[in-house]
Structure formats: C-alpha cells, structure tokens
Amino acid sequence: MSKPPIPEENTAIVNSGEIGVIPPGTIIGGRFRVDRCLGKGGMGIVYEATQLTIGRAVALKILLAEMTRIPSIKERFRREAEAIATLAHPNIVTLIDFDQTDSGELFLAMELVRGTLLSTRLSDNDPLPLAVATKVVGQILLALEHAHDPGRG
C-alpha cells in the first residue's frame, strides 16, 4: 500500500464560524486530513481523518473554538490527553497525537474503532441478550479498573 501524498499546503484554519463544519479534505495540524464528521458533543467534534504520513485512519477530536477560549476547558482537554496517553489496554483507545492548529484549536488524534455505538445498540427496541450485556459491562469494568489502577505505570 502506497502512502497518500502530503498536500503542499499543510496547515488549515478550523472553521469556527459554523460549528462542526470542517470540510472533507481540510488538513489539521499539517498531519491529518479530515474525511467525515462522526459526531458532535457539547465541547467538541469527532471526525474520521487520515494520518497523512502513513495513511492510517484515525478519530480526530477537535475542541470547539469557543471552548478553546476558556482557560479551564483548555486545561481540562490537555489533562484528558495526558491521562489517555498513560493508558495501554485493549478496551481503551490509543492516543496517537495531541496538538493545536495554527488558529489555536486543540485536537486529539486517537485510534479509530469501527463498529456500532453502544448507545445505538441500546436505543433499539430489543434488549441486549444477557450474555452480550455481561460481556460489554465486563469490558467496561476492565477498562475502568486499568485506568484507575495506581500501579499500572
């Protein structure tokens, strides 16, 4: 598999005027190309993107521009990146990068996990079979145990 070409213009300004509208093809941090929006939350937007140097699909979480202007939110996002960076567990996504765009928006690049959202699965009218629910809860608990284990270092 050949590497995708790195665009000549390797910087981008994240569109802070219209929330969540970063057009496909926009380059973030000189290293990631936005492919599509995956979801929006109160503090940020998650995109599927491509890590240009190696052609890897990633999840790119970008803090909303208006949130970047609030020092306590900016610090919380930085602490989130530091916390995720210390974790290595099969039930926790891997942090690939943490940076900010030329225009100041903070972003996390993380492992992209494909599949059905648990919230989607739970919103279906059919209850989860007990064996599936037990497995899901078990995986969540293992991840939480790892994240809160002071000796994991």
Coordinates of N, CA, C and O in Angstrom, one line a residue:
M1 N 0.8 -1.2 0.0 CA 0.0 0.0 0.0 C 0.9 1.2 0.0 O 1.8 1.4 0.8
S2 N 0.7 2.1 -1.0 CA 1.5 3.3 -1.0 C 0.9 4.4 -0.1 O -0.3 4.4 0.1
K3 N 1.8 5.3 0.3 CA 1.4 6.4 1.2 C 0.6 7.4 0.4 O 1.0 7.7 -0.7
P4 N -0.4 8.0 1.0 CA -1.1 9.1 0.2 C -0.2 10.3 0.2 O 0.6 10.5 1.1
P5 N -0.3 11.1 -0.9 CA 0.6 12.3 -0.9 C 0.2 13.3 0.1 O -0.9 13.4 0.5
I6 N 1.2 14.0 0.7 CA 1.0 15.0 1.6 C 0.8 16.3 0.9 O 1.6 16.7 0.0
P7 N -0.3 17.0 1.1 CA -0.6 18.2 0.3 C 0.4 19.3 0.5 O 1.1 19.3 1.6
E8 N 0.7 20.1 -0.5 CA 1.6 21.2 -0.4 C 1.3 22.1 0.7 O 2.1 22.5 1.5
E9 N 0.0 22.5 0.8 CA -0.5 23.4 1.9 C -0.8 22.5 3.1 O -1.8 21.8 3.1
N10 N 0.1 22.5 4.1 CA -0.1 21.5 5.2 C -0.6 22.2 6.4 O -0.4 21.7 7.5
T11 N -1.3 23.3 6.3 CA -1.9 23.9 7.5 C -3.4 24.2 7.2 O -3.7 24.4 6.0
A12 N -4.2 24.3 8.2 CA -5.6 24.7 8.0 C -6.1 25.5 9.2 O -5.6 25.3 10.3
I13 N -7.0 26.3 8.9 CA -7.7 27.0 9.9 C -9.1 26.3 10.1 O -9.8 26.1 9.2
V14 N -9.3 25.9 11.3 CA -10.6 25.2 11.6 C -11.7 26.2 11.5 O -11.6 27.3 12.1
N15 N -12.8 25.9 10.8 CA -13.9 26.8 10.7 C -14.6 27.0 12.0 O -15.3 26.1 12.4
S16 N -14.4 28.1 12.7 CA -15.1 28.3 14.0 C -16.4 29.0 13.8 O -17.1 29.2 14.8
G17 N -16.7 29.5 12.6 CA -18.0 30.2 12.4 C -19.2 29.3 12.5 O -20.2 29.6 13.1
E18 N -19.1 28.2 11.8 CA -20.2 27.2 11.7 C -19.8 25.9 12.4 O -18.9 25.2 12.0
I19 N -20.4 25.7 13.6 CA -20.0 24.6 14.5 C -20.0 23.3 13.7 O -21.0 22.9 13.2
G20 N -18.9 22.6 13.7 CA -18.8 21.2 13.2 C -18.6 21.1 11.7 O -18.6 20.0 11.3
V21 N -18.5 22.2 11.0 CA -18.4 22.1 9.6 C -16.9 22.3 9.2 O -16.5 23.4 8.9
I22 N -16.2 21.2 9.2 CA -14.8 21.2 8.7 C -15.0 20.4 7.4 O -15.3 19.2 7.5
P23 N -14.8 21.0 6.3 CA -15.0 20.3 5.0 C -14.0 19.1 4.9 O -12.9 19.2 5.3
P24 N -14.5 18.0 4.3 CA -13.6 16.9 4.0 C -12.4 17.5 3.1 O -12.6 18.4 2.3
G25 N -11.3 16.9 3.4 CA -10.1 17.4 2.7 C -9.3 18.4 3.4 O -8.1 18.7 3.1
T26 N -9.9 19.0 4.5 CA -9.1 20.0 5.3 C -8.0 19.3 6.0 O -8.2 18.2 6.6
I27 N -6.8 19.9 6.0 CA -5.7 19.4 6.7 C -5.6 20.0 8.1 O -5.6 21.3 8.2
I28 N -5.4 19.2 9.1 CA -5.4 19.7 10.5 C -4.0 19.4 11.0 O -3.5 18.3 10.9
G29 N -3.3 20.4 11.6 CA -2.0 20.2 12.2 C -0.9 19.8 11.2 O 0.1 19.3 11.7
G30 N -1.2 19.9 9.9 CA -0.2 19.5 8.9 C -0.1 18.0 8.8 O 0.7 17.6 8.0
R31 N -0.8 17.2 9.5 CA -0.6 15.8 9.5 C -1.9 15.0 9.3 O -1.8 13.8 9.1
F32 N -3.1 15.6 9.5 CA -4.3 14.8 9.4 C -5.2 15.4 8.4 O -5.4 16.7 8.4
R33 N -5.9 14.6 7.5 CA -6.8 15.1 6.6 C -8.2 14.7 7.1 O -8.5 13.5 7.3
V34 N -9.1 15.6 7.2 CA -10.5 15.3 7.6 C -11.2 14.6 6.5 O -11.2 15.0 5.4
D35 N -11.9 13.5 6.9 CA -12.6 12.7 5.9 C -14.1 12.9 6.1 O -14.8 13.0 5.1
R36 N -14.6 12.8 7.3 CA -16.0 13.0 7.6 C -16.3 13.2 9.0 O -15.5 12.8 9.9
C37 N -17.4 13.8 9.4 CA -17.8 14.0 10.8 C -18.4 12.8 11.3 O -19.3 12.2 10.7
L38 N -18.0 12.4 12.5 CA -18.6 11.2 13.1 C -19.6 11.6 14.2 O -20.5 10.8 14.4
G39 N -19.4 12.7 14.9 CA -20.3 13.1 15.9 C -19.9 14.4 16.6 O -18.8 14.8 16.5
K40 N -20.9 15.0 17.2 CA -20.7 16.3 17.9 C -21.2 16.2 19.3 O -22.1 15.5 19.7
G41 N -20.4 16.9 20.2 CA -20.8 16.9 21.6 C -20.8 18.4 22.0 O -20.6 19.3 21.2
G42 N -21.0 18.6 23.3 CA -21.1 19.9 23.9 C -19.7 20.7 23.8 O -19.7 21.9 23.8
M43 N -18.6 19.9 23.8 CA -17.3 20.6 23.8 C -16.5 20.4 22.6 O -15.5 21.1 22.3
G44 N -16.9 19.4 21.7 CA -16.1 19.2 20.6 C -16.7 18.4 19.5 O -17.9 18.0 19.7
I45 N -16.0 18.1 18.5 CA -16.5 17.3 17.3 C -15.5 16.3 17.0 O -14.3 16.5 17.1
V46 N -16.0 15.1 16.7 CA -15.1 14.0 16.3 C -15.2 13.7 14.8 O -16.3 13.6 14.3
Y47 N -14.1 13.6 14.2 CA -14.1 13.3 12.8 C -13.3 12.1 12.5 O -12.4 11.7 13.2
E48 N -13.6 11.4 11.4 CA -12.8 10.4 10.9 C -11.8 11.1 10.0 O -12.2 12.0 9.2
A49 N -10.5 10.8 10.2 CA -9.5 11.5 9.4 C -8.4 10.5 9.0 O -8.4 9.4 9.5
T50 N -7.5 11.0 8.2 CA -6.4 10.1 7.7 C -5.1 10.7 8.2 O -4.8 11.9 8.0
Q51 N -4.2 10.0 8.9 CA -2.9 10.4 9.2 C -2.1 10.3 7.9 O -1.8 9.2 7.4
L52 N -1.7 11.5 7.4 CA -1.1 11.5 6.1 C 0.2 10.8 5.9 O 0.4 10.2 4.8
T53 N 1.0 10.8 6.9 CA 2.3 10.2 6.7 C 2.3 8.7 6.5 O 3.2 8.2 5.9
I54 N 1.3 8.1 7.1 CA 1.2 6.6 7.0 C -0.1 6.1 6.4 O -0.3 4.9 6.3
G55 N -1.0 7.0 6.1 CA -2.3 6.6 5.5 C -3.2 5.9 6.5 O -4.1 5.2 6.1
R56 N -3.0 6.1 7.8 CA -3.8 5.4 8.8 C -5.1 6.2 9.1 O -5.1 7.4 9.3
A57 N -6.2 5.5 9.2 CA -7.5 6.1 9.6 C -7.4 6.4 11.1 O -7.0 5.5 11.9
V58 N -7.9 7.6 11.6 CA -7.9 7.9 13.0 C -9.2 8.6 13.3 O -9.9 9.1 12.4
A59 N -9.4 8.7 14.6 CA -10.5 9.6 15.1 C -9.9 10.9 15.6 O -8.9 10.9 16.3
L60 N -10.3 12.0 15.1 CA -9.8 13.3 15.4 C -10.8 14.1 16.2 O -11.9 14.4 15.7
K61 N -10.5 14.3 17.5 CA -11.4 15.1 18.4 C -10.9 16.5 18.4 O -9.8 16.7 18.9
I62 N -11.7 17.4 18.0 CA -11.3 18.8 17.9 C -12.2 19.6 18.9 O -13.4 19.6 18.9
L63 N -11.5 20.3 19.8 CA -12.2 21.1 20.8 C -12.8 22.3 20.1 O -12.2 23.0 19.2
L64 N -14.1 22.6 20.3 CA -14.8 23.8 19.7 C -14.0 25.0 19.9 O -13.5 25.2 21.0
A65 N -13.9 25.9 18.9 CA -13.1 27.1 19.0 C -13.6 28.0 20.2 O -12.7 28.5 20.9
E66 N -14.9 28.0 20.5 CA -15.3 28.9 21.6 C -14.9 28.3 22.9 O -14.7 29.0 23.9
M67 N -14.7 26.9 23.0 CA -14.2 26.3 24.2 C -12.7 26.5 24.4 O -12.3 26.6 25.5
T68 N -12.0 26.7 23.3 CA -10.6 26.9 23.4 C -10.3 28.2 24.0 O -9.2 28.4 24.6
R69 N -11.2 29.1 24.0 CA -11.0 30.5 24.6 C -11.2 30.5 26.1 O -11.0 31.5 26.8
I70 N -11.7 29.3 26.7 CA -11.9 29.3 28.1 C -10.7 28.5 28.7 O -10.6 27.3 28.5
P71 N -9.9 29.2 29.5 CA -8.7 28.5 30.0 C -8.9 27.2 30.8 O -8.2 26.3 30.6
S72 N -10.0 27.2 31.6 CA -10.2 25.9 32.4 C -10.6 24.8 31.5 O -10.2 23.6 31.7
I73 N -11.3 25.0 30.4 CA -11.7 24.0 29.4 C -10.5 23.5 28.7 O -10.3 22.3 28.5
K74 N -9.7 24.5 28.2 CA -8.4 24.2 27.5 C -7.5 23.3 28.4 O -7.0 22.3 27.9
E75 N -7.4 23.6 29.7 CA -6.6 22.8 30.6 C -7.2 21.4 30.8 O -6.5 20.4 30.8
R76 N -8.5 21.3 30.9 CA -9.2 20.0 31.0 C -8.9 19.1 29.8 O -8.7 17.9 30.0
F77 N -9.0 19.7 28.6 CA -8.7 18.9 27.4 C -7.2 18.4 27.4 O -7.0 17.3 27.0
R78 N -6.3 19.3 27.8 CA -4.9 18.9 27.9 C -4.7 17.8 28.9 O -4.0 16.8 28.6
R79 N -5.4 17.9 30.1 CA -5.3 16.8 31.1 C -5.9 15.5 30.5 O -5.4 14.4 30.8
E80 N -7.0 15.6 29.7 CA -7.6 14.4 29.1 C -6.5 13.7 28.2 O -6.3 12.5 28.3
A81 N -5.8 14.5 27.4 CA -4.8 14.0 26.6 C -3.7 13.3 27.4 O -3.2 12.2 27.1
E82 N -3.2 13.9 28.4 CA -2.2 13.4 29.3 C -2.6 12.1 29.9 O -1.9 11.1 30.0
A83 N -3.9 12.0 30.4 CA -4.4 10.8 31.0 C -4.5 9.7 30.0 O -4.1 8.5 30.3
I84 N -5.1 9.9 28.8 CA -5.2 8.9 27.8 C -3.8 8.4 27.4 O -3.7 7.2 27.2
A85 N -2.8 9.3 27.3 CA -1.5 8.9 26.9 C -0.9 7.8 27.8 O 0.0 7.1 27.4
T86 N -1.3 7.8 29.1 CA -0.7 6.9 30.0 C -1.3 5.5 30.0 O -0.9 4.6 30.6
L87 N -2.4 5.3 29.2 CA -3.2 4.1 29.2 C -2.8 3.2 28.0 O -2.8 3.7 26.9
A88 N -2.6 1.9 28.3 CA -2.5 1.0 27.2 C -3.3 -0.3 27.6 O -2.9 -1.0 28.5
H89 N -4.4 -0.4 27.0 CA -5.3 -1.5 27.4 C -6.2 -1.8 26.1 O -6.6 -0.9 25.4
P90 N -6.5 -3.1 25.9 CA -7.4 -3.4 24.7 C -8.7 -2.8 24.7 O -9.4 -2.7 23.7
N91 N -9.3 -2.4 25.9 CA -10.6 -1.8 25.9 C -10.6 -0.2 26.0 O -11.6 0.4 26.3
I92 N -9.4 0.4 25.7 CA -9.3 1.8 25.8 C -8.6 2.2 24.5 O -7.5 1.7 24.1
V93 N -9.1 3.3 23.8 CA -8.5 3.7 22.6 C -7.1 4.3 22.9 O -6.8 4.8 23.9
T94 N -6.2 4.1 21.9 CA -4.8 4.6 22.0 C -4.8 6.1 21.5 O -5.3 6.4 20.4
L95 N -4.1 6.9 22.2 CA -3.9 8.3 21.8 C -2.7 8.3 20.8 O -1.6 7.7 21.1
I96 N -2.8 8.9 19.7 CA -1.8 9.0 18.7 C -1.1 10.3 18.7 O 0.1 10.4 18.6
D97 N -1.8 11.4 19.0 CA -1.2 12.7 19.0 C -2.1 13.7 19.7 O -3.3 13.5 19.9
F98 N -1.5 14.8 20.2 CA -2.2 15.9 20.8 C -1.5 17.2 20.4 O -0.3 17.2 20.4
D99 N -2.3 18.1 19.9 CA -1.6 19.3 19.3 C -2.7 20.4 19.2 O -3.8 20.3 19.6
Q100 N -2.3 21.5 18.6 CA -3.2 22.6 18.3 C -3.0 23.1 16.9 O -1.9 23.0 16.4
T101 N -4.0 23.5 16.2 CA -3.9 24.0 14.9 C -3.3 25.4 14.9 O -3.1 26.0 16.0
D102 N -2.9 25.9 13.7 CA -2.3 27.2 13.7 C -3.2 28.3 14.2 O -2.8 29.3 14.7
S103 N -4.5 28.1 14.1 CA -5.5 29.0 14.6 C -5.9 28.8 16.1 O -6.7 29.5 16.6
G104 N -5.2 27.8 16.7 CA -5.4 27.7 18.2 C -6.3 26.6 18.7 O -6.4 26.4 19.9
E105 N -7.0 25.9 17.8 CA -8.0 24.9 18.3 C -7.1 23.6 18.7 O -6.3 23.2 18.0
L106 N -7.5 23.1 19.9 CA -6.8 21.9 20.3 C -7.4 20.6 19.7 O -8.6 20.6 19.5
F107 N -6.6 19.6 19.5 CA -7.2 18.4 19.0 C -6.4 17.2 19.5 O -5.3 17.2 19.9
L108 N -7.1 16.0 19.6 CA -6.6 14.7 19.9 C -6.8 13.9 18.7 O -7.8 13.8 18.1
A109 N -5.7 13.1 18.3 CA -5.8 12.1 17.3 C -5.8 10.8 18.0 O -4.8 10.5 18.8
M110 N -6.8 9.9 17.8 CA -6.9 8.7 18.5 C -7.1 7.5 17.6 O -7.6 7.7 16.4
E111 N -6.9 6.3 18.1 CA -7.2 5.1 17.3 C -8.7 5.2 16.9 O -9.6 5.6 17.7
L112 N -9.0 4.8 15.7 CA -10.4 4.8 15.2 C -10.9 3.4 15.4 O -10.3 2.4 14.9
V113 N -12.0 3.2 16.1 CA -12.6 1.9 16.4 C -13.9 1.9 15.6 O -14.8 2.7 15.8
R114 N -14.0 1.0 14.7 CA -15.2 0.9 13.9 C -16.2 -0.1 14.5 O -15.8 -1.0 15.2
G115 N -17.5 0.2 14.3 CA -18.5 -0.7 14.9 C -19.7 0.1 15.2 O -19.9 1.3 14.9
T116 N -20.7 -0.6 15.8 CA -21.9 0.0 16.2 C -21.7 0.7 17.6 O -21.2 0.1 18.5
L117 N -22.2 1.9 17.7 CA -22.2 2.6 19.0 C -23.0 1.8 20.0 O -24.1 1.4 19.7
L118 N -22.6 1.7 21.2 CA -23.4 1.1 22.3 C -24.7 1.8 22.5 O -25.7 1.2 22.6
S119 N -24.7 3.2 22.4 CA -25.9 3.9 22.5 C -26.9 3.6 21.4 O -28.1 3.5 21.7
T120 N -26.4 3.3 20.2 CA -27.3 2.9 19.1 C -27.9 1.6 19.4 O -29.1 1.3 19.3
R121 N -27.1 0.7 19.9 CA -27.5 -0.7 20.2 C -28.5 -0.7 21.3 O -29.5 -1.4 21.3
L122 N -28.3 0.2 22.3 CA -29.2 0.2 23.4 C -30.5 0.9 23.1 O -31.6 0.7 23.7
S123 N -30.5 1.8 22.1 CA -31.7 2.5 21.7 C -32.7 1.7 20.8 O -33.8 2.0 20.6
D124 N -32.1 0.6 20.3 CA -33.0 -0.4 19.6 C -34.0 -0.9 20.6 O -33.8 -1.0 21.8
N125 N -35.2 -1.3 20.1 CA -36.2 -1.8 21.0 C -36.0 -3.1 21.6 O -36.6 -3.5 22.6
D126 N -35.0 -3.9 21.0 CA -34.7 -5.2 21.5 C -33.7 -5.1 22.7 O -32.6 -4.4 22.5
P127 N -33.9 -5.7 23.8 CA -32.9 -5.6 24.9 C -31.7 -6.5 24.5 O -31.8 -7.4 23.7
L128 N -30.6 -6.1 25.0 CA -29.4 -6.9 24.8 C -29.6 -8.3 25.5 O -30.0 -8.3 26.6
P129 N -29.1 -9.3 24.8 CA -29.2 -10.6 25.5 C -28.2 -10.6 26.7 O -27.2 -9.8 26.7
L130 N -28.6 -11.3 27.7 CA -27.8 -11.2 29.0 C -26.3 -11.5 28.8 O -25.4 -10.8 29.3
A131 N -26.0 -12.5 27.9 CA -24.6 -12.8 27.7 C -23.8 -11.6 27.0 O -22.7 -11.4 27.4
V132 N -24.5 -10.9 26.1 CA -23.9 -9.8 25.4 C -23.7 -8.6 26.5 O -22.7 -8.0 26.5
A133 N -24.8 -8.4 27.2 CA -24.7 -7.3 28.2 C -23.6 -7.5 29.2 O -22.9 -6.6 29.6
T134 N -23.5 -8.8 29.7 CA -22.5 -9.2 30.6 C -21.1 -8.9 30.1 O -20.2 -8.4 30.7
K135 N -20.9 -9.3 28.8 CA -19.6 -9.1 28.1 C -19.2 -7.6 28.0 O -18.1 -7.2 28.3
V136 N -20.2 -6.8 27.6 CA -20.0 -5.4 27.4 C -19.6 -4.7 28.8 O -18.6 -4.0 28.9
V137 N -20.4 -5.0 29.8 CA -20.2 -4.4 31.1 C -18.8 -4.9 31.6 O -18.0 -4.1 32.2
G138 N -18.5 -6.2 31.4 CA -17.2 -6.7 31.8 C -16.0 -5.9 31.2 O -15.0 -5.6 31.8
Q139 N -16.2 -5.7 29.9 CA -15.1 -4.9 29.2 C -15.0 -3.5 29.7 O -13.9 -3.0 29.8
I140 N -16.1 -2.9 30.0 CA -16.1 -1.5 30.5 C -15.4 -1.5 31.9 O -14.5 -0.7 32.2
L141 N -15.7 -2.5 32.7 CA -15.1 -2.6 34.0 C -13.6 -2.8 34.0 O -12.9 -2.3 34.8
L142 N -13.2 -3.7 33.1 CA -11.8 -3.9 32.9 C -11.0 -2.6 32.5 O -9.9 -2.4 33.0
A143 N -11.6 -1.9 31.6 CA -11.0 -0.6 31.2 C -11.0 0.4 32.4 O -9.9 1.0 32.6
L144 N -12.0 0.5 33.1 CA -12.1 1.4 34.3 C -11.1 0.9 35.4 O -10.4 1.8 36.0
E145 N -11.0 -0.4 35.6 CA -10.0 -0.9 36.6 C -8.6 -0.5 36.2 O -7.8 0.0 37.0
H146 N -8.3 -0.7 34.9 CA -7.0 -0.3 34.4 C -6.7 1.2 34.6 O -5.6 1.6 35.0
A147 N -7.7 2.0 34.2 CA -7.5 3.5 34.2 C -7.3 4.0 35.6 O -6.6 5.0 35.8
H148 N -7.9 3.3 36.6 CA -7.8 3.8 38.0 C -6.8 3.0 38.8 O -6.8 3.2 40.0
D149 N -6.0 2.1 38.2 CA -5.0 1.4 38.9 C -3.8 2.2 39.1 O -3.1 2.5 38.1
P150 N -3.5 2.6 40.4 CA -2.3 3.5 40.6 C -1.0 2.8 40.3 O 0.0 3.4 40.0
G151 N -1.0 1.4 40.2 CA 0.2 0.7 40.0 C 0.5 0.3 38.5 O 1.4 -0.5 38.2
R152 N -0.3 0.8 37.6 CA -0.2 0.4 36.2 C 1.0 0.9 35.5 O 1.4 0.4 34.5
G153 N 1.7 1.9 36.1 CA 2.7 2.6 35.4 C 3.9 2.0 34.9 O 4.6 2.3 34.1

